[in-house]
Short mmCIF file of C-alpha atoms and ligand atoms in Angstrom, two decimals:
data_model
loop_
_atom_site.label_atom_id
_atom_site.label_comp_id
_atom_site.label_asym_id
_atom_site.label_seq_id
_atom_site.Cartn_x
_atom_site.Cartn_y
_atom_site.Cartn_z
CA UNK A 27 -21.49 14.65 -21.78
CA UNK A 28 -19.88 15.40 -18.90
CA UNK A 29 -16.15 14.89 -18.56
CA UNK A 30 -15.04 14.03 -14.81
CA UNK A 31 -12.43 14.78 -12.87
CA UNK A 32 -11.52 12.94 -9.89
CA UNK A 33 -9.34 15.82 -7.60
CA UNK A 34 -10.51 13.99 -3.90
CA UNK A 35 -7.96 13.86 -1.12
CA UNK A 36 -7.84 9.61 -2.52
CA UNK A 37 -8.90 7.65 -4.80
CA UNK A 38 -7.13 9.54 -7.05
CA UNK A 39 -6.68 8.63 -10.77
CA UNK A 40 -4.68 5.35 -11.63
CA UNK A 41 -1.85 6.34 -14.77
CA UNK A 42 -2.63 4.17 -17.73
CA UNK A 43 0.85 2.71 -17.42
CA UNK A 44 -0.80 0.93 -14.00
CA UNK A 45 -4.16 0.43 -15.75
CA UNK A 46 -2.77 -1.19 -18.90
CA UNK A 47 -0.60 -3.84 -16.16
CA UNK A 48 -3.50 -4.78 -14.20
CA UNK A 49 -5.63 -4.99 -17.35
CA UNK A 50 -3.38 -7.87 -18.18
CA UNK A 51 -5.29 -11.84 -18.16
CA UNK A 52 -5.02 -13.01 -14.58
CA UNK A 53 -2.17 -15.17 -13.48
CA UNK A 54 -1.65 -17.48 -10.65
CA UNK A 55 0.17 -16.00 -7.27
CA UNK A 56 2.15 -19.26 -6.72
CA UNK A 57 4.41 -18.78 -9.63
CA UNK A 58 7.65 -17.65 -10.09
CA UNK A 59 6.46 -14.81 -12.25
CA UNK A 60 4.00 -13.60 -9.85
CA UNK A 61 6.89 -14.17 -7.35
CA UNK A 62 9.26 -12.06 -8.95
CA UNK A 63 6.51 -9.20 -8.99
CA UNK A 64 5.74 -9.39 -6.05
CA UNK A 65 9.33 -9.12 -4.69
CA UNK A 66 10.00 -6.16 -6.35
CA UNK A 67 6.99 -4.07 -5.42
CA UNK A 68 8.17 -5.28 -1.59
CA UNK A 69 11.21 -4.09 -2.33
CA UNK A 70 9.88 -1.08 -4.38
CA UNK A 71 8.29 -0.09 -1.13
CA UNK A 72 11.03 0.19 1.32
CA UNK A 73 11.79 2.94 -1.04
CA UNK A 74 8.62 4.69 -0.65
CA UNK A 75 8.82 4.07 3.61
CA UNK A 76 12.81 4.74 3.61
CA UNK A 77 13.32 1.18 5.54
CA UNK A 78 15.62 -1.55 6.16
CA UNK A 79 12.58 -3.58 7.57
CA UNK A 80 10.25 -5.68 5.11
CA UNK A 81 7.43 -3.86 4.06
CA UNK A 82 4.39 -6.23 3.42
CA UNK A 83 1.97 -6.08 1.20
CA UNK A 84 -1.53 -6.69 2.76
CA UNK A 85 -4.99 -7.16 0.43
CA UNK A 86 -6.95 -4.50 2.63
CA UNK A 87 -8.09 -0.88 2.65
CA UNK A 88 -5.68 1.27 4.85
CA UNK A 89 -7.99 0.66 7.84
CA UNK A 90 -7.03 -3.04 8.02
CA UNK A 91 -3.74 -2.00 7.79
CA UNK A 92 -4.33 0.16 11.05
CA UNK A 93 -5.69 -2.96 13.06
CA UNK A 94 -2.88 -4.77 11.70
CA UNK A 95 -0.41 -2.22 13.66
CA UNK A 96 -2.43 -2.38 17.05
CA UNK A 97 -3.16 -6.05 17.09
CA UNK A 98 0.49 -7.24 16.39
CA UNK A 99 2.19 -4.59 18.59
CA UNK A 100 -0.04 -4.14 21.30
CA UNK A 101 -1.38 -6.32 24.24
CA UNK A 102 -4.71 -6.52 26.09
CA UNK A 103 -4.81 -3.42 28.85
CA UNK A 104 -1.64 -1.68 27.31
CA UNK A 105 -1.99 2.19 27.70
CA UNK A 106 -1.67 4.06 24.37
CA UNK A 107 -1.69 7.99 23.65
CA UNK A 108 -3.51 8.94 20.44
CA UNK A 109 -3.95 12.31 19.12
CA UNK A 110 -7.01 13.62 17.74
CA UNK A 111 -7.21 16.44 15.56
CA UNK A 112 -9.80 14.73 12.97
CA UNK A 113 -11.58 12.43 12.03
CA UNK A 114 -8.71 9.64 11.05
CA UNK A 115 -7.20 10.46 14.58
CA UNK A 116 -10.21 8.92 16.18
CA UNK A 117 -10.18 6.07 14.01
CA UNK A 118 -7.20 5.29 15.60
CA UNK A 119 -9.03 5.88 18.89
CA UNK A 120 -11.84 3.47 18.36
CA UNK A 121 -9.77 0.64 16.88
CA UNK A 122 -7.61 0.99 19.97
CA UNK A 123 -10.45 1.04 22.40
CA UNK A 124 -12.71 -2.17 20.19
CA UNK A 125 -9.64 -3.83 20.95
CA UNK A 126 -9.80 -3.18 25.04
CA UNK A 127 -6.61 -1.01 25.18
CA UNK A 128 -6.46 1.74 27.66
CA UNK A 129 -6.74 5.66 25.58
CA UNK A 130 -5.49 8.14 26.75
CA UNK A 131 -6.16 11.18 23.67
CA UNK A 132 -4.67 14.29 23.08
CA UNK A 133 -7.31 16.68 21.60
CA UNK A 134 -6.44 19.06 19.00
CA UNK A 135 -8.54 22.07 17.54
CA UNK A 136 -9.16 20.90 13.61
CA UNK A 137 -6.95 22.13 11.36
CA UNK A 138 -4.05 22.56 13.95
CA UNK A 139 -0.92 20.21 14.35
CA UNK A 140 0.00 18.60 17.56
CA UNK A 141 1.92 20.18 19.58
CA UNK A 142 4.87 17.36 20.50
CA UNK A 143 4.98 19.31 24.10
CA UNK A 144 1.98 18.05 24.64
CA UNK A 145 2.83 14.81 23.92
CA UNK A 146 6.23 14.71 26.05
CA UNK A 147 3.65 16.16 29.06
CA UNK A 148 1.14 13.17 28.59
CA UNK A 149 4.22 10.92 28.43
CA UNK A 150 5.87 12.44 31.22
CA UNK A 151 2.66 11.70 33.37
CA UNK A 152 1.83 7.97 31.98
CA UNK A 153 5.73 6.44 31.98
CA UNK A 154 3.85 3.06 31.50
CA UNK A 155 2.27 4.43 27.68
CA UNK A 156 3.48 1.71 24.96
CA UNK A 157 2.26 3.24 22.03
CA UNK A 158 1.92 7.16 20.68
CA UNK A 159 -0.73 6.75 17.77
CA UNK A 160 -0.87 9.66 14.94
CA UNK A 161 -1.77 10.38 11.32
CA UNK A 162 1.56 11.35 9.51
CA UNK A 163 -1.18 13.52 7.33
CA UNK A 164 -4.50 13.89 9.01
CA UNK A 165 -6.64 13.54 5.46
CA UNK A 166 -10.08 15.08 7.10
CA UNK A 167 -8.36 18.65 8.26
CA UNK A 168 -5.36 18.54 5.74
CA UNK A 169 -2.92 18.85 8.73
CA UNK A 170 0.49 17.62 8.18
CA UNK A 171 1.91 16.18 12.02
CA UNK A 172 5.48 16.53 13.05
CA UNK A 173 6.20 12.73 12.99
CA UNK A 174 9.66 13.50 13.38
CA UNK A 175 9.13 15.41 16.84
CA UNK A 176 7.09 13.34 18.24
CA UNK A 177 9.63 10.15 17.09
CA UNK A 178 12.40 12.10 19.15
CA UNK A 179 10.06 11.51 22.21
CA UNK A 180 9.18 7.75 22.05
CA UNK A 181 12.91 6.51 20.60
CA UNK A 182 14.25 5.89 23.67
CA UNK A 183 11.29 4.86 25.48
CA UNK A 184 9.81 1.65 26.07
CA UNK A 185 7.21 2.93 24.03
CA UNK A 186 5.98 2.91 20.09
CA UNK A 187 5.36 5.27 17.75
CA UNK A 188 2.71 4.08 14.92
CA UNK A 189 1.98 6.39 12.21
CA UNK A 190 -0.71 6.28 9.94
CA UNK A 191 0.77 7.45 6.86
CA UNK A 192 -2.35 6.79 4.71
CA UNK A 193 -2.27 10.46 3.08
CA UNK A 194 2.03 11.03 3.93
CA UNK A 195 3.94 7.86 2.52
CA UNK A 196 4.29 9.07 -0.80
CA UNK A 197 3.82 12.38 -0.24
CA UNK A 198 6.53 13.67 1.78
CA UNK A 199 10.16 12.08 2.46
CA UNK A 200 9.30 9.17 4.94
CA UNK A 201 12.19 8.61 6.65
CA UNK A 202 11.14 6.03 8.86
CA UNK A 203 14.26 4.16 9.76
CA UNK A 204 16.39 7.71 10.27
CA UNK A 205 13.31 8.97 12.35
CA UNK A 206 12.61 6.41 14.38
CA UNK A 207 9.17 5.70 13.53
CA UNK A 208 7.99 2.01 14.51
CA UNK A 209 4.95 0.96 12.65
CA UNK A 210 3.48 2.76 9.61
CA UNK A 211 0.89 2.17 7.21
CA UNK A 212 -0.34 3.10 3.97
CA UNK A 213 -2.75 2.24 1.50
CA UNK A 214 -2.92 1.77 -1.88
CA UNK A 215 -5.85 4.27 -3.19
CA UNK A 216 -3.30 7.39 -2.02
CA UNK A 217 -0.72 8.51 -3.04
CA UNK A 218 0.14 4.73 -4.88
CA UNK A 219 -1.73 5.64 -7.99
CA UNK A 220 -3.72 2.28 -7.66
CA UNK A 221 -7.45 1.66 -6.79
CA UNK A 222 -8.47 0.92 -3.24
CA UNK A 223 -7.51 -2.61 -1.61
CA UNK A 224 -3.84 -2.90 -0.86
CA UNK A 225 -2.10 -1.40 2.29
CA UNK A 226 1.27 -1.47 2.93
CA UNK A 227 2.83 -1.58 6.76
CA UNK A 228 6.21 -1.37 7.87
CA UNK A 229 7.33 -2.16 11.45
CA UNK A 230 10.62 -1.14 12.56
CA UNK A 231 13.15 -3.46 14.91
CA UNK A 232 11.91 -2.25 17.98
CA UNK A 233 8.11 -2.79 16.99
CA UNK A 234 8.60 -6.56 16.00
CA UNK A 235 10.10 -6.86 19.59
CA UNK A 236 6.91 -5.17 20.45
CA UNK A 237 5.05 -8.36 18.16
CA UNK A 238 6.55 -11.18 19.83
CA UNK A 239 4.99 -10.50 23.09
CA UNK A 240 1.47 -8.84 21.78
CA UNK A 241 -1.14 -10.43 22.74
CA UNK A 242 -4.11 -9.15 21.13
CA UNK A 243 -6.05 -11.64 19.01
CA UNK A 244 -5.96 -11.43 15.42
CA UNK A 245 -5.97 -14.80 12.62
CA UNK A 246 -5.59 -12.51 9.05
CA UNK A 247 -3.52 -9.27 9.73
CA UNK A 248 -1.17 -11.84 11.48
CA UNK A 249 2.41 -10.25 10.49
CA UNK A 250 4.86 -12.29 11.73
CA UNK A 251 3.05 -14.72 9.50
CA UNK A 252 3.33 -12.25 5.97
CA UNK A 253 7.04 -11.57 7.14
CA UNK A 254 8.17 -15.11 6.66
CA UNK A 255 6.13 -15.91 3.13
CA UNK A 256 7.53 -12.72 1.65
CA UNK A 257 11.14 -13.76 2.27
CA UNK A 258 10.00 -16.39 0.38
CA UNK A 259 8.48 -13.94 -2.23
CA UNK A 260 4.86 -14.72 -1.49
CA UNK A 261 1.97 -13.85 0.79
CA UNK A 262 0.63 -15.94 3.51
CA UNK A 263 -2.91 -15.71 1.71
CA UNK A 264 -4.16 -14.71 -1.86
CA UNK A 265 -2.32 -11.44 -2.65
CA UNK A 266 -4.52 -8.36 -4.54
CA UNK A 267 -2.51 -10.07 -7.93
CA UNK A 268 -3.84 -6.96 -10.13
CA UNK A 269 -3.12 -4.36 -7.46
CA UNK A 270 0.65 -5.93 -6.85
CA UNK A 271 1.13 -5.88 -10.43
CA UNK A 272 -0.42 -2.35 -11.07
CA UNK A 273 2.04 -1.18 -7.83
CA UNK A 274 5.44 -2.49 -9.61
CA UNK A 275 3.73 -0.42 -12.73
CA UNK A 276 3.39 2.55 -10.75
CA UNK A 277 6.89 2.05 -8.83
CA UNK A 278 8.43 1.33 -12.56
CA UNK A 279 7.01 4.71 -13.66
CA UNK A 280 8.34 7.05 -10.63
CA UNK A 281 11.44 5.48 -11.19
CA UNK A 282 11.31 6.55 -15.32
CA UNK A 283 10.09 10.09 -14.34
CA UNK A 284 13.03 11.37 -11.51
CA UNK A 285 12.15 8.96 -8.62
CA UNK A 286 10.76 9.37 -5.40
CA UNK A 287 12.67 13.09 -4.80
CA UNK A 288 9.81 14.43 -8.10
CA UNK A 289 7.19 12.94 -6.21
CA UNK A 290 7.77 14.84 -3.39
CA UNK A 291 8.61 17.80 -5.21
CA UNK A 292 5.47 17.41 -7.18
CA UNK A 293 3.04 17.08 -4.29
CA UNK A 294 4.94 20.43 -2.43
CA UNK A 295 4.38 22.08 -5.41
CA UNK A 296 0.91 21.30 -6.39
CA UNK A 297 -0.08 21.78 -2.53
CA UNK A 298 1.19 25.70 -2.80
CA UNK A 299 -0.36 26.48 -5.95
CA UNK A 300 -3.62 25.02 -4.64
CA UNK A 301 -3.27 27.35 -1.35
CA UNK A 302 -2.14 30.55 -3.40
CA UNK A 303 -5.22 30.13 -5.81
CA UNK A 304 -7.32 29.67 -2.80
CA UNK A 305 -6.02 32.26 -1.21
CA UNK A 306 -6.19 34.25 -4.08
CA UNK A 307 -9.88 34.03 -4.32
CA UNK A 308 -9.81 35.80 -0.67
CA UNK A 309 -11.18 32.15 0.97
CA UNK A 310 -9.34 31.69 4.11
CA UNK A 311 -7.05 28.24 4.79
CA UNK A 312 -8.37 25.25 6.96
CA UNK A 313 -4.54 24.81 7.93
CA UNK A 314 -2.34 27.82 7.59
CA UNK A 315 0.27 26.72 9.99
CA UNK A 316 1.15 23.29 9.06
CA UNK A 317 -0.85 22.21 5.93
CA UNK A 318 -0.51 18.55 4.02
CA UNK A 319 0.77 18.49 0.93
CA UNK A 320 -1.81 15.71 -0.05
CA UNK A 321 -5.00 18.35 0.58
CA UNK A 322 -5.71 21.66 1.04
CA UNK A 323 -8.58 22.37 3.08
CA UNK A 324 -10.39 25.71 2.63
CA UNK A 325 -13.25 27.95 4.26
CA UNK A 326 -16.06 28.84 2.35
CA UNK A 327 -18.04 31.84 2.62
CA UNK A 328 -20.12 31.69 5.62
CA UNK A 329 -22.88 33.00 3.56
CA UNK A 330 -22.45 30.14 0.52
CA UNK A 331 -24.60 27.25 1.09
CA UNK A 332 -20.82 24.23 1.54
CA UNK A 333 -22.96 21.60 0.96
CA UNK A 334 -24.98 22.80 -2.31
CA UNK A 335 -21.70 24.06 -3.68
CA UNK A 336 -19.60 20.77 -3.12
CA UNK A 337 -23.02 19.04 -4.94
CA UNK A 338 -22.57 22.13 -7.89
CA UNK A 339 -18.79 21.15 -8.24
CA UNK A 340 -19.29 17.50 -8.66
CA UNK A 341 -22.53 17.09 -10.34
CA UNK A 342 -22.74 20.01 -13.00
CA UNK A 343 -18.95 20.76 -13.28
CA UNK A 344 -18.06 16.86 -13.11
CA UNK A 345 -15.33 17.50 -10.44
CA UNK A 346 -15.10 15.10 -7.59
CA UNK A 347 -13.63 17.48 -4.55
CA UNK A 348 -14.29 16.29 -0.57
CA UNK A 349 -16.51 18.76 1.59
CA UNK A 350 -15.86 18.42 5.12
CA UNK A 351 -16.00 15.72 7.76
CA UNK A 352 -17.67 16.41 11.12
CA UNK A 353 -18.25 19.63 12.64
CA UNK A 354 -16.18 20.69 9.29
CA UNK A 355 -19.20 19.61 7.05
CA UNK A 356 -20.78 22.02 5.20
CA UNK A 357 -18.46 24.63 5.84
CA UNK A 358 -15.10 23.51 4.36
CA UNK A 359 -14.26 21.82 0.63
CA UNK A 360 -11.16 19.69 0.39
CA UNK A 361 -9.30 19.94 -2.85
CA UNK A 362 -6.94 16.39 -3.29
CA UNK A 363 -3.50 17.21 -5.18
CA UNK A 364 -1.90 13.51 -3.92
CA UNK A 365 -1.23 10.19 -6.24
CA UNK A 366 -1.99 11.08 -10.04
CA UNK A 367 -2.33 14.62 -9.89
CA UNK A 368 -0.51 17.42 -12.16
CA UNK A 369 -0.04 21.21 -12.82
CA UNK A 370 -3.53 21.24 -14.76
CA UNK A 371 -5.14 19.48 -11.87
CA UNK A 372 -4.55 22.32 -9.58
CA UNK A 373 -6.06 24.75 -12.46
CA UNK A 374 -8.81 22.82 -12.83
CA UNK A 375 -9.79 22.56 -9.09
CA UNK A 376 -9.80 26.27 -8.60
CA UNK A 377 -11.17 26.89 -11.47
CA UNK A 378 -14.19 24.84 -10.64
CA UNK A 379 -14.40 26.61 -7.31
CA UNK A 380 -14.58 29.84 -8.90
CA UNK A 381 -17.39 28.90 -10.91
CA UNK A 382 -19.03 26.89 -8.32
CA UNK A 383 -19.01 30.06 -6.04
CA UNK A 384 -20.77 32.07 -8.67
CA UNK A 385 -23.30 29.76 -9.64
CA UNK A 386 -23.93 29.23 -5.49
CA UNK A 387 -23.96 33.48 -5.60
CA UNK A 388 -20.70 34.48 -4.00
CA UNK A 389 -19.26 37.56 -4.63
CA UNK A 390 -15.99 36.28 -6.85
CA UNK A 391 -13.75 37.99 -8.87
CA UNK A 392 -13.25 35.10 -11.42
CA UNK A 393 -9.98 34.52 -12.58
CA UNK A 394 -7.87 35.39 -9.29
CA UNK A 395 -7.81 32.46 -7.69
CA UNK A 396 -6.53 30.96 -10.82
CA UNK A 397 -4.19 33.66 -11.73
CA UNK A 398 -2.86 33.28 -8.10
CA UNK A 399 -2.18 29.33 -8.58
CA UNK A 400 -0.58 29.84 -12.29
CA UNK A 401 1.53 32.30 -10.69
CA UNK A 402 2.48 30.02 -7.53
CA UNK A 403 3.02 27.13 -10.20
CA UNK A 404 5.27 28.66 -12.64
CA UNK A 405 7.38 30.57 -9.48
CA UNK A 406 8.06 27.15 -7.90
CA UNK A 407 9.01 24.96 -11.26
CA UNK A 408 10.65 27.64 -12.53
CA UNK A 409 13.06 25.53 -14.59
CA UNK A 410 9.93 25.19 -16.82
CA UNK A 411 9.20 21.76 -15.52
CA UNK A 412 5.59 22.39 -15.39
N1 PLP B 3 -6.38 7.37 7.48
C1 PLP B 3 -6.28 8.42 6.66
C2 PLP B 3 -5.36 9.53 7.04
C3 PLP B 3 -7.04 8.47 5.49
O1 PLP B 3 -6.94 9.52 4.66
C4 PLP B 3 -7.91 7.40 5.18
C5 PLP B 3 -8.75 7.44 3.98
O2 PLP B 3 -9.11 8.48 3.48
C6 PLP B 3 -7.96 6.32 6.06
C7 PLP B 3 -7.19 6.34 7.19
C8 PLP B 3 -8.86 5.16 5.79
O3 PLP B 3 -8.33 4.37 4.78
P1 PLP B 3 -9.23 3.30 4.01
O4 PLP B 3 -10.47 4.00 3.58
O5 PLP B 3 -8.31 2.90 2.89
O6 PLP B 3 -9.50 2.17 4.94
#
């Protein structure tokens, strides 16, 4: 037998308190017990996005989430600004341009952060840009973005800032209303605890000012439309029932275990542990300078075969890390500390990567990279919280 671990940058593990709800015999969405659930995940939520505004609940993957923010904020030859450092970055790209909008991008080297300088410059010489597109975490280089820089620069513009917080809601403090960000997204897979299918989209004041004169077609992700059911406590169409009901489980159990400040605590701790143990192994950091606390990212020998040893760590270990996207592929592995994901988790991870280097033939000393991450974790809980 061989146990498995699922340590990917999302889906990560669902808590059995959220299994054990959505294991429950199906009930009907038009009721006022389904109604009552539903509410309170919503209003769970605004938590999780630090908003005023509704947050609605939307039965999709995060992707449909993204359309969702372009097609209701955004009209036909509108000029938008999206930064690229990875591969999620130009997924915001291509939606933009299947749905005719003029892109402008901002290309940045993987595994760097933009630069908001950058951004004021390509602002400063397109006035007319009504939307500044970015990944609050970009999942594929483990780069965390300065979302709140970059929210200083489209505030007090005629112009929107739409964050695709797939890999940051949940992870770090997103304080959308306080930072001025106007549309962001999430989905459910992440840092939610739940299995892929529901994202979750905020827009703020400005950005459903934005919706009432967008013009770009759209019949489901229609948001004007899920605002009004859920202030009657329902959905315009057939909610994800389990994955509502599994979300008020998983909101019910941050709330039992130190709320949303422990999440965030968690993930910052987990990510440094992960990067000491790496770095304790000697392997070098995809993103030194502003990492994600979701993922860490790391180099691999250049003489170790990535893509054999990202097959030894999943198939004869059992653990299920990423290897890289794109030009990354083959040469990076992606260890996932976001959603369900604990002390252990981290010791497990580089643990397997020790053992994965050996078996691929690296030269490892085996037990530093570990030693490294026990250190880092029992530095930062200190209290003996771990
Ligand atoms: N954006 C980011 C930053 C992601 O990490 C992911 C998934 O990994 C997505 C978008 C795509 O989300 P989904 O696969 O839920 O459509």
């Amino acid at each position: 037998m061989l146990k498995r671990y699922l340590l990917a940058p999302g889906p990560t593990p669902v808590p059995h308190e959220a299994l054990l709800a959505m294991a429950a015999p199906m009930i009907h969405h038009r009721t006022p017990e389904f109604s009552a659930i539903f509410r309170s995940a919503a209003d769970g939520a605004r938590g999780l996005f630090g908003t005023e505004q509704p947050v609605l609940l939307l039965a999709s993957t995060g992707t449909g989430g993204m359309e969702a923010a372009i097609t209701n904020t955004l009209s036909r030859g509108d000029r938008v600004l999206v930064v690229v450092a990875g591969k999620f970055g130009e997924r915001w790209a291509e939606i933009c341009d299947s749905f005719g909008l003029v892109v402008d991008t901002i290309e940045v080297e993987w595994g760097k952060a933009v630069d908001p300088q950058d951004v004021a410059k390509a602002l400063a010489e397109n006035p007319e840009t009504k939307a500044v597109l970015v990944q609050g975490s970009e999942t594929s280089t483990t780069v965390l973005h300065p979302v709140a820089e970059l929210a200083a620069l489209t505030r007090d513009r005629d112009c929107l800032l739409i964050v695709d917080g797939i890999t940051s809601v949940g992870v770090v403090d997103t304080r959308m209303d306080e930072v001025g960000i106007d549309v962001i997204v999430t989905g459910s897979q992440k840092a939610m605890m739940l299995p892929p299918g529901l994202a979750l989209i905020a827009l703020s004041e400005k950005a459903w000012r934005f919706a009432e004169r967008a013009d770009l077609p759209r019949y489901y992700f229609d948001l004007d439309k899920e605002r009004g059911s859920l202030e009657k406590d329902t959905s315009a169409y057939t909610p994800a029932v389990s994955l509502v009901i599994g979300f008020k489980a998983v909101l019910d159990l941050i709330a039992e275990t130190g709320g949303f400040a422990e999440v965030y605590r968690r993930h910052a701790i987990l990510a440094a542990a992960t990067r000491a143990g790496a770095q304790g192994l000697g392997l070098e950091l995809l993103a030194p300078e502003s990492p994600s606390p979701a993922a860490t990212g790391v180099y691999l020998p250049a003489d170790v075969d990535g893509a054999a040893l990202v097959k030894t760590i999943r198939n004869e270990l059992g653990v299920f890390v990423a290897g890289g996207q794109g030009h990354l592929k083959g040469k990076i592995i992606r260890l996932g500390h976001i959603g369900y994901a604990d002390t252990f988790d981290v010791v497990i991870a580089i643990s397997a990567l020790e053992m994965a280097l050996a078996k691929c033939g690296a030269d490892v000393s085996m037990g530093s990279g570990v030693a490294a991450a026990q250190q880092k974790l029992l530095e930062m809980y200190g209290d003996g919280g771990a």
